[in-house]
């Protein structure tokens, strides 16, 4: 490894240490780190001259620092200056220029300057392919980044082809089971789903699950997540029996690995509740009232368990959460719990209306839609969760309320109590308020 690359590798390790640590400690270190990088740049200029490769290395290090701080414009100017010096010192097809172009491409990518990022990645690829060879993992990495910016520009077929090539390179290098390769296969499967090519997505997701089953087993959250993604695709393809089996295995794996009150357990439960209703709807002609009751009871149990878990996360204090899983309920946990709770409340509404049609209005076991609306409104009234709703899950919240309102207005018009009418009025006001904020 040459001196320039070695210095960059060392500095990147320092960036990771600073940016990945405790938040308050990180904040205290940032100013000091910036001064150190600026001092290193000044020292390089004074010691080696303004156009020396050592200066380019120092410029690149400071640029990386600003990129990690999300001060992209500052980083961009420093990368450009570093590339200019390197091209003067080593010519434009030198690998050091390629490495710097790769970094500048990432900076443009993060700024959503996709055309500029594409140009940098393509230039970097030519250099890397010539120097390292087209079978090198670093070449594959740049291919993957280029694929992502092409996809963001609507060039999905080209992006899919490059992603597949990136995966093939890793597999031929013996890295087919690596987290990097799994990540790229997952990305490719999601791109295929966006293109409505579910059959091809299913093939890749089966490959991912098979790889993880062999390498990690089922006592792994990675395997459970892969099973969940495949289950959702199978459900969309109407392969409901296999989808349910995978959802059940995913739920069992998460319950074994995670605390009972973890939001990922709630995710599995709400997906199973939705799938149960999907199975009921797909075989409606052949279902009698007893079988229907079985479906509804199963869906209701799953959705209620999901609601119980998510409400526990949203209502827990830091002290309670410490008892639960040794971590406080972070904003990320609460955002996830809020989104899952809304999905579970939607399922409750769907169960109610399905039961009304099949079992008749006299069955008292499925009259919980007003409770679902009440929970949805109560969620918004709480200052803590309201902040999360308006900031992150606004569209989820509006969709849930609209669904519940529509069910009540379309199917329960003659059964509305004064209390339910008041709830509907308040729900409509919240939707209007959120719409104005949008």
Short mmCIF file of C-alpha atoms in Angstrom, two decimals:
data_model
loop_
_atom_site.label_atom_id
_atom_site.label_comp_id
_atom_site.label_asym_id
_atom_site.label_seq_id
_atom_site.Cartn_x
_atom_site.Cartn_y
_atom_site.Cartn_z
CA UNK A 1 0.00 0.00 0.00
CA UNK A 2 1.42 3.40 -1.00
CA UNK A 3 1.86 6.20 1.51
CA UNK A 4 -1.11 8.20 0.21
CA UNK A 5 -3.53 5.26 0.53
CA UNK A 6 -2.12 4.30 3.93
CA UNK A 7 -2.65 7.81 5.29
CA UNK A 8 -6.25 7.78 4.01
CA UNK A 9 -6.93 4.37 5.57
CA UNK A 10 -5.65 5.55 8.95
CA UNK A 11 -7.66 8.75 8.80
CA UNK A 12 -10.84 6.86 7.83
CA UNK A 13 -10.45 4.72 10.93
CA UNK A 14 -10.21 7.89 12.97
CA UNK A 15 -13.37 9.26 11.30
CA UNK A 16 -15.27 6.09 12.18
CA UNK A 17 -14.11 6.27 15.79
CA UNK A 18 -15.15 9.90 16.17
CA UNK A 19 -18.44 9.74 14.25
CA UNK A 20 -19.58 6.44 15.72
CA UNK A 21 -19.09 7.17 19.40
CA UNK A 22 -21.33 8.56 22.12
CA UNK A 23 -23.23 11.59 20.78
CA UNK A 24 -22.22 14.12 23.45
CA UNK A 25 -18.63 12.95 23.37
CA UNK A 26 -18.64 13.09 19.58
CA UNK A 27 -19.87 16.68 19.67
CA UNK A 28 -17.04 17.64 21.97
CA UNK A 29 -14.49 16.02 19.69
CA UNK A 30 -15.62 17.49 16.38
CA UNK A 31 -14.15 20.96 16.80
CA UNK A 32 -10.85 19.54 17.99
CA UNK A 33 -10.76 17.05 15.10
CA UNK A 34 -11.45 19.78 12.54
CA UNK A 35 -8.57 21.84 13.90
CA UNK A 36 -6.25 18.83 13.70
CA UNK A 37 -7.13 18.11 10.06
CA UNK A 38 -6.74 21.78 9.15
CA UNK A 39 -3.40 21.90 10.93
CA UNK A 40 -2.26 18.77 9.04
CA UNK A 41 -3.19 20.45 5.75
CA UNK A 42 -1.27 23.60 6.65
CA UNK A 43 1.74 21.56 7.74
CA UNK A 44 1.71 19.60 4.46
CA UNK A 45 1.60 22.81 2.43
CA UNK A 46 4.45 24.38 4.39
CA UNK A 47 6.57 21.22 4.40
CA UNK A 48 6.06 19.90 0.86
CA UNK A 49 4.71 22.79 -1.19
CA UNK A 50 1.21 23.68 -2.34
CA UNK A 51 0.97 21.10 -5.18
CA UNK A 52 2.52 18.05 -3.51
CA UNK A 53 0.68 14.69 -3.17
CA UNK A 54 0.99 14.99 0.62
CA UNK A 55 -1.19 18.09 0.35
CA UNK A 56 -3.71 16.11 -1.73
CA UNK A 57 -3.82 13.48 1.02
CA UNK A 58 -4.44 16.12 3.68
CA UNK A 59 -7.13 17.74 1.51
CA UNK A 60 -8.82 14.38 1.06
CA UNK A 61 -8.75 13.71 4.81
CA UNK A 62 -10.34 17.08 5.60
CA UNK A 63 -12.91 16.49 2.83
CA UNK A 64 -13.83 13.10 4.37
CA UNK A 65 -14.28 14.82 7.72
CA UNK A 66 -16.68 17.38 6.23
CA UNK A 67 -18.54 14.70 4.29
CA UNK A 68 -19.18 12.74 7.48
CA UNK A 69 -20.37 15.98 9.09
CA UNK A 70 -22.72 16.38 6.08
CA UNK A 71 -21.05 19.65 5.10
CA UNK A 72 -21.01 18.48 1.51
CA UNK A 73 -20.18 21.74 -0.26
CA UNK A 74 -17.00 22.18 1.77
CA UNK A 75 -16.06 18.55 1.13
CA UNK A 76 -16.70 18.85 -2.61
CA UNK A 77 -14.29 21.79 -3.05
CA UNK A 78 -11.55 19.96 -1.13
CA UNK A 79 -11.99 16.74 -3.14
CA UNK A 80 -11.76 18.70 -6.40
CA UNK A 81 -8.55 20.40 -5.30
CA UNK A 82 -7.06 17.06 -4.21
CA UNK A 83 -7.92 15.48 -7.59
CA UNK A 84 -6.35 18.39 -9.46
CA UNK A 85 -3.08 17.98 -7.54
CA UNK A 86 -3.05 14.21 -8.01
CA UNK A 87 -3.64 14.49 -11.76
CA UNK A 88 -0.72 16.93 -12.00
CA UNK A 89 1.53 14.61 -9.98
CA UNK A 90 0.56 11.16 -11.30
CA UNK A 91 -1.52 11.70 -14.50
CA UNK A 92 -5.27 11.33 -14.80
CA UNK A 93 -5.38 7.50 -15.00
CA UNK A 94 -3.48 6.84 -11.76
CA UNK A 95 -5.21 4.71 -9.12
CA UNK A 96 -4.87 7.51 -6.56
CA UNK A 97 -6.94 9.69 -8.86
CA UNK A 98 -9.47 6.86 -9.14
CA UNK A 99 -9.75 6.58 -5.37
CA UNK A 100 -10.31 10.32 -5.03
CA UNK A 101 -12.93 10.27 -7.81
CA UNK A 102 -14.73 7.45 -6.00
CA UNK A 103 -14.88 9.62 -2.85
CA UNK A 104 -16.04 12.69 -4.77
CA UNK A 105 -18.72 10.54 -6.42
CA UNK A 106 -20.05 9.59 -2.99
CA UNK A 107 -20.11 13.28 -2.01
CA UNK A 108 -22.13 14.17 -5.12
CA UNK A 109 -24.36 11.13 -4.54
CA UNK A 110 -25.21 12.31 -1.02
CA UNK A 111 -26.04 15.76 -2.38
CA UNK A 112 -28.37 14.14 -4.93
CA UNK A 113 -26.22 15.47 -7.77
CA UNK A 114 -26.69 12.20 -9.59
CA UNK A 115 -25.31 13.15 -13.01
CA UNK A 116 -22.07 14.42 -11.44
CA UNK A 117 -21.84 11.30 -9.25
CA UNK A 118 -22.32 9.10 -12.32
CA UNK A 119 -19.44 10.84 -14.13
CA UNK A 120 -17.11 10.36 -11.15
CA UNK A 121 -18.01 6.69 -10.71
CA UNK A 122 -17.57 5.97 -14.43
CA UNK A 123 -14.14 7.62 -14.46
CA UNK A 124 -13.15 5.74 -11.28
CA UNK A 125 -14.30 2.45 -12.85
CA UNK A 126 -12.07 2.87 -15.89
CA UNK A 127 -9.05 3.48 -13.68
CA UNK A 128 -9.85 0.66 -11.23
CA UNK A 129 -10.53 -1.80 -14.04
CA UNK A 130 -7.20 -1.04 -15.70
CA UNK A 131 -5.10 -1.07 -12.51
CA UNK A 132 -6.83 -3.62 -10.24
CA UNK A 133 -8.79 -5.63 -12.79
CA UNK A 134 -12.53 -5.99 -13.38
CA UNK A 135 -12.71 -8.89 -10.93
CA UNK A 136 -11.53 -6.86 -7.93
CA UNK A 137 -14.00 -6.22 -5.04
CA UNK A 138 -13.18 -2.48 -5.13
CA UNK A 139 -14.21 -2.41 -8.78
CA UNK A 140 -17.44 -4.18 -7.78
CA UNK A 141 -18.03 -1.57 -5.08
CA UNK A 142 -17.87 1.29 -7.57
CA UNK A 143 -20.12 -0.68 -9.97
CA UNK A 144 -22.72 -0.96 -7.20
CA UNK A 145 -22.60 2.76 -6.41
CA UNK A 146 -22.95 3.57 -10.10
CA UNK A 147 -25.96 1.23 -10.27
CA UNK A 148 -27.62 3.11 -7.42
CA UNK A 149 -27.24 6.54 -9.03
CA UNK A 150 -28.51 5.15 -12.34
CA UNK A 151 -31.58 3.79 -10.58
CA UNK A 152 -32.20 7.17 -8.95
CA UNK A 153 -32.15 8.68 -12.43
CA UNK A 154 -34.79 6.20 -13.63
CA UNK A 155 -32.33 3.95 -15.53
CA UNK A 156 -33.41 0.81 -13.72
CA UNK A 157 -32.52 -1.82 -16.30
CA UNK A 158 -28.95 -0.56 -16.49
CA UNK A 159 -28.83 -0.38 -12.69
CA UNK A 160 -30.05 -3.97 -12.32
CA UNK A 161 -27.45 -5.22 -14.81
CA UNK A 162 -24.58 -3.45 -12.99
CA UNK A 163 -25.79 -4.70 -9.60
CA UNK A 164 -25.86 -8.28 -10.88
CA UNK A 165 -22.33 -7.86 -12.22
CA UNK A 166 -21.20 -6.49 -8.85
CA UNK A 167 -22.70 -9.53 -7.10
CA UNK A 168 -21.09 -11.94 -9.58
CA UNK A 169 -17.65 -10.42 -8.92
CA UNK A 170 -18.04 -10.87 -5.16
CA UNK A 171 -19.22 -14.46 -5.57
CA UNK A 172 -16.28 -15.34 -7.82
CA UNK A 173 -13.96 -13.76 -5.23
CA UNK A 174 -15.37 -16.10 -2.57
CA UNK A 175 -17.44 -13.36 -0.92
CA UNK A 176 -20.90 -14.66 -1.80
CA UNK A 177 -21.86 -15.12 1.87
CA UNK A 178 -20.48 -11.77 3.01
CA UNK A 179 -22.81 -9.09 4.45
CA UNK A 180 -21.81 -6.86 1.52
CA UNK A 181 -22.99 -9.40 -1.05
CA UNK A 182 -26.22 -10.10 0.87
CA UNK A 183 -26.88 -6.36 1.00
CA UNK A 184 -26.47 -6.04 -2.76
CA UNK A 185 -28.70 -9.02 -3.49
CA UNK A 186 -31.36 -7.53 -1.20
CA UNK A 187 -31.08 -4.18 -2.97
CA UNK A 188 -31.44 -5.88 -6.34
CA UNK A 189 -34.55 -7.78 -5.20
CA UNK A 190 -36.15 -4.51 -4.02
CA UNK A 191 -35.35 -2.85 -7.34
CA UNK A 192 -37.03 -5.74 -9.15
CA UNK A 193 -40.11 -5.33 -6.94
CA UNK A 194 -40.24 -1.63 -7.87
CA UNK A 195 -40.21 -2.74 -11.51
CA UNK A 196 -43.06 -5.18 -10.71
CA UNK A 197 -40.90 -8.17 -11.63
CA UNK A 198 -41.93 -10.17 -8.59
CA UNK A 199 -40.91 -13.55 -9.97
CA UNK A 200 -37.31 -12.43 -10.44
CA UNK A 201 -37.33 -10.78 -7.02
CA UNK A 202 -38.56 -14.06 -5.50
CA UNK A 203 -35.61 -15.93 -7.06
CA UNK A 204 -33.07 -13.56 -5.53
CA UNK A 205 -34.80 -13.54 -2.15
CA UNK A 206 -34.80 -17.34 -2.06
CA UNK A 207 -31.09 -17.28 -2.79
CA UNK A 208 -30.52 -14.79 0.05
CA UNK A 209 -32.54 -16.86 2.52
CA UNK A 210 -30.80 -20.10 1.50
CA UNK A 211 -27.38 -18.46 1.93
CA UNK A 212 -28.26 -17.11 5.39
CA UNK A 213 -29.82 -20.40 6.50
CA UNK A 214 -26.54 -22.16 5.72
CA UNK A 215 -24.21 -19.49 7.11
CA UNK A 216 -26.14 -18.20 10.14
CA UNK A 217 -29.01 -20.58 10.83
CA UNK A 218 -32.45 -19.58 12.02
CA UNK A 219 -31.28 -18.15 15.35
CA UNK A 220 -30.34 -15.00 13.46
CA UNK A 221 -32.17 -11.73 12.93
CA UNK A 222 -30.62 -11.50 9.46
CA UNK A 223 -32.20 -14.81 8.48
CA UNK A 224 -35.55 -13.76 9.97
CA UNK A 225 -35.47 -10.49 8.03
CA UNK A 226 -34.70 -12.31 4.77
CA UNK A 227 -37.59 -14.68 5.46
CA UNK A 228 -39.90 -11.74 6.06
CA UNK A 229 -38.98 -10.06 2.76
CA UNK A 230 -39.54 -13.31 0.87
CA UNK A 231 -42.85 -13.83 2.69
CA UNK A 232 -44.13 -10.44 1.57
CA UNK A 233 -43.18 -11.18 -2.04
CA UNK A 234 -44.83 -14.61 -1.89
CA UNK A 235 -47.97 -13.00 -0.48
CA UNK A 236 -48.05 -10.57 -3.41
CA UNK A 237 -47.70 -13.58 -5.73
CA UNK A 238 -50.65 -15.29 -3.94
CA UNK A 239 -48.41 -18.08 -2.62
CA UNK A 240 -50.14 -17.73 0.73
CA UNK A 241 -49.41 -21.10 2.36
CA UNK A 242 -45.64 -20.81 1.98
CA UNK A 243 -45.80 -17.12 2.92
CA UNK A 244 -47.56 -17.99 6.18
CA UNK A 245 -45.05 -20.73 7.00
CA UNK A 246 -42.16 -18.29 6.58
CA UNK A 247 -43.89 -15.58 8.63
CA UNK A 248 -44.41 -18.12 11.43
CA UNK A 249 -40.72 -19.12 11.34
CA UNK A 250 -39.71 -15.47 11.33
CA UNK A 251 -41.91 -14.78 14.36
CA UNK A 252 -40.53 -17.82 16.21
CA UNK A 253 -36.94 -16.76 15.47
CA UNK A 254 -37.51 -13.21 16.68
CA UNK A 255 -39.25 -14.37 19.84
CA UNK A 256 -36.28 -16.63 20.55
CA UNK A 257 -33.61 -13.98 19.96
CA UNK A 258 -35.37 -10.78 21.09
CA UNK A 259 -37.28 -9.68 24.19
CA UNK A 260 -41.01 -10.40 23.95
CA UNK A 261 -41.77 -6.67 23.83
CA UNK A 262 -39.45 -5.80 20.93
CA UNK A 263 -40.98 -3.89 18.02
CA UNK A 264 -39.73 -6.48 15.50
CA UNK A 265 -41.94 -9.07 17.20
CA UNK A 266 -44.84 -6.66 16.69
CA UNK A 267 -43.90 -6.36 13.01
CA UNK A 268 -44.15 -10.13 12.53
CA UNK A 269 -47.49 -10.22 14.34
CA UNK A 270 -49.11 -7.50 12.25
CA UNK A 271 -47.85 -9.11 9.03
CA UNK A 272 -49.38 -12.41 10.12
CA UNK A 273 -52.66 -10.65 10.94
CA UNK A 274 -52.77 -9.10 7.46
CA UNK A 275 -51.92 -12.43 5.82
CA UNK A 276 -54.70 -14.15 7.75
CA UNK A 277 -57.23 -11.66 6.36
CA UNK A 278 -55.70 -12.10 2.90
CA UNK A 279 -56.19 -15.88 3.13
CA UNK A 280 -59.79 -15.35 4.28
CA UNK A 281 -60.55 -13.02 1.36
CA UNK A 282 -58.89 -15.29 -1.22
CA UNK A 283 -61.09 -18.26 -0.26
CA UNK A 284 -64.26 -16.41 0.67
CA UNK A 285 -66.59 -18.57 -1.44
CA UNK A 286 -65.57 -21.76 0.38
CA UNK A 287 -65.62 -20.43 3.96
CA UNK A 288 -68.53 -21.04 6.36
CA UNK A 289 -69.18 -19.02 9.52
CA UNK A 290 -67.17 -21.34 11.79
CA UNK A 291 -64.10 -21.16 9.59
CA UNK A 292 -64.57 -17.40 9.25
CA UNK A 293 -64.64 -17.06 13.04
CA UNK A 294 -61.36 -18.98 13.20
CA UNK A 295 -59.75 -16.58 10.71
CA UNK A 296 -61.08 -13.51 12.52
CA UNK A 297 -60.04 -14.76 15.95
CA UNK A 298 -56.53 -15.50 14.68
CA UNK A 299 -56.16 -12.13 12.95
CA UNK A 300 -57.58 -10.33 15.97
CA UNK A 301 -55.19 -12.08 18.35
CA UNK A 302 -52.17 -11.19 16.24
CA UNK A 303 -53.22 -7.56 15.82
CA UNK A 304 -54.07 -7.18 19.52
CA UNK A 305 -50.69 -8.62 20.52
CA UNK A 306 -48.99 -6.21 18.14
CA UNK A 307 -50.95 -3.29 19.62
CA UNK A 308 -50.04 -4.38 23.16
CA UNK A 309 -46.32 -4.50 22.33
CA UNK A 310 -46.22 -1.19 20.47
CA UNK A 311 -48.24 0.62 23.12
CA UNK A 312 -45.86 -0.76 25.72
CA UNK A 313 -42.91 0.75 23.84
CA UNK A 314 -44.63 4.12 23.40
CA UNK A 315 -45.80 4.29 27.01
CA UNK A 316 -42.65 2.99 28.69
CA UNK A 317 -40.35 5.24 30.64
CA UNK A 318 -36.60 4.89 30.22
CA UNK A 319 -36.55 2.98 33.50
CA UNK A 320 -39.24 0.55 32.33
CA UNK A 321 -37.52 0.07 28.99
CA UNK A 322 -34.24 -0.70 30.75
CA UNK A 323 -35.97 -3.54 32.53
CA UNK A 324 -37.36 -4.78 29.24
CA UNK A 325 -34.29 -5.00 27.04
CA UNK A 326 -31.46 -3.07 28.70
CA UNK A 327 -31.84 -0.07 26.35
CA UNK A 328 -33.98 3.04 26.59
CA UNK A 329 -36.81 3.53 24.11
CA UNK A 330 -35.10 5.72 21.55
CA UNK A 331 -36.87 7.90 19.02
CA UNK A 332 -36.08 5.27 16.41
CA UNK A 333 -37.83 2.60 18.51
CA UNK A 334 -40.84 4.85 19.03
CA UNK A 335 -41.07 5.81 15.36
CA UNK A 336 -41.06 2.13 14.42
CA UNK A 337 -43.58 1.30 17.14
CA UNK A 338 -45.88 4.12 16.00
CA UNK A 339 -45.85 2.94 12.39
CA UNK A 340 -46.55 -0.67 13.42
CA UNK A 341 -49.33 0.38 15.80
CA UNK A 342 -51.04 2.26 12.98
CA UNK A 343 -50.84 -0.82 10.75
CA UNK A 344 -52.33 -2.97 13.53
CA UNK A 345 -55.20 -0.50 13.99
CA UNK A 346 -55.89 -0.69 10.25
CA UNK A 347 -56.14 -4.48 10.56
CA UNK A 348 -58.62 -4.08 13.43
CA UNK A 349 -60.84 -2.00 11.17
CA UNK A 350 -60.61 -4.52 8.34
CA UNK A 351 -61.47 -7.39 10.73
CA UNK A 352 -64.55 -5.50 11.93
CA UNK A 353 -65.98 -4.90 8.48
CA UNK A 354 -65.17 -8.42 7.24
CA UNK A 355 -66.88 -9.91 10.31
CA UNK A 356 -69.92 -7.70 9.78
CA UNK A 357 -70.35 -8.94 6.22
CA UNK A 358 -69.83 -12.61 6.99
CA UNK A 359 -71.17 -13.06 10.52
CA UNK A 360 -73.83 -10.35 10.53
CA UNK A 361 -74.23 -7.30 12.70
CA UNK A 362 -75.32 -9.26 15.74
CA UNK A 363 -71.93 -10.74 16.65
CA UNK A 364 -70.53 -8.72 19.60
CA UNK A 365 -66.97 -10.06 19.33
CA UNK A 366 -65.90 -7.79 16.48
CA UNK A 367 -67.05 -4.33 17.54
CA UNK A 368 -63.69 -2.71 18.14
CA UNK A 369 -63.37 -0.22 15.27
CA UNK A 370 -64.47 2.66 17.50
CA UNK A 371 -61.74 1.62 19.94
CA UNK A 372 -59.24 1.67 17.06
CA UNK A 373 -60.27 5.23 16.12
CA UNK A 374 -60.02 6.25 19.77
CA UNK A 375 -56.52 4.79 20.06
CA UNK A 376 -55.45 6.57 16.88
CA UNK A 377 -56.70 9.91 18.20
CA UNK A 378 -55.19 9.34 21.65
CA UNK A 379 -51.84 8.62 20.01
CA UNK A 380 -51.92 12.04 18.39
CA UNK A 381 -52.86 13.78 21.65
CA UNK A 382 -49.66 12.66 23.40
CA UNK A 383 -46.98 15.35 22.93
CA UNK A 384 -44.13 12.86 22.59
CA UNK A 385 -45.73 10.64 19.96
CA UNK A 386 -47.41 13.59 18.26
CA UNK A 387 -43.95 15.01 17.59
CA UNK A 388 -42.97 11.72 15.94
CA UNK A 389 -46.22 11.58 13.98
CA UNK A 390 -45.86 15.06 12.52
CA UNK A 391 -42.16 14.58 11.84
CA UNK A 392 -41.86 11.08 10.40
CA UNK A 393 -45.01 8.95 10.12
CA UNK A 394 -47.49 11.62 9.02
CA UNK A 395 -48.60 9.78 5.88
CA UNK A 396 -49.03 6.49 7.80
CA UNK A 397 -51.19 8.27 10.35
CA UNK A 398 -53.39 9.98 7.76
CA UNK A 399 -53.84 6.73 5.83
CA UNK A 400 -54.87 4.84 8.96
CA UNK A 401 -57.40 7.47 10.04
CA UNK A 402 -58.87 7.73 6.54
CA UNK A 403 -59.27 3.96 6.31
CA UNK A 404 -61.05 3.75 9.67
CA UNK A 405 -63.28 6.72 8.85
CA UNK A 406 -64.21 5.26 5.46
CA UNK A 407 -65.07 1.88 6.98
CA UNK A 408 -67.35 3.49 9.53
CA UNK A 409 -69.03 5.85 7.07
CA UNK A 410 -69.50 3.21 4.36
CA UNK A 411 -70.61 0.28 6.49
CA UNK A 412 -71.68 1.43 9.95
CA UNK A 413 -73.75 4.51 9.07
CA UNK A 414 -76.89 3.30 10.85
CA UNK A 415 -75.00 2.11 13.92
CA UNK A 416 -73.12 5.31 14.76
CA UNK A 417 -73.51 6.48 18.34
CA UNK A 418 -73.11 10.11 19.37
CA UNK A 419 -69.72 9.23 20.85
CA UNK A 420 -68.59 7.63 17.60
CA UNK A 421 -69.75 10.65 15.60
CA UNK A 422 -67.69 12.90 17.86
CA UNK A 423 -64.65 10.67 17.33
CA UNK A 424 -65.13 10.86 13.57
CA UNK A 425 -65.31 14.64 13.72
CA UNK A 426 -62.11 14.84 15.75
CA UNK A 427 -60.36 12.40 13.41
CA UNK A 428 -61.32 14.51 10.40
CA UNK A 429 -59.95 17.65 12.08
CA UNK A 430 -56.62 15.89 12.70
CA UNK A 431 -56.42 14.83 9.04
CA UNK A 432 -57.04 18.43 7.95
CA UNK A 433 -54.41 19.68 10.40
CA UNK A 434 -51.80 17.22 9.15
CA UNK A 435 -52.71 18.04 5.57
CA UNK A 436 -52.07 21.73 6.18
CA UNK A 437 -48.68 20.90 7.71
CA UNK A 438 -47.79 18.90 4.60
#
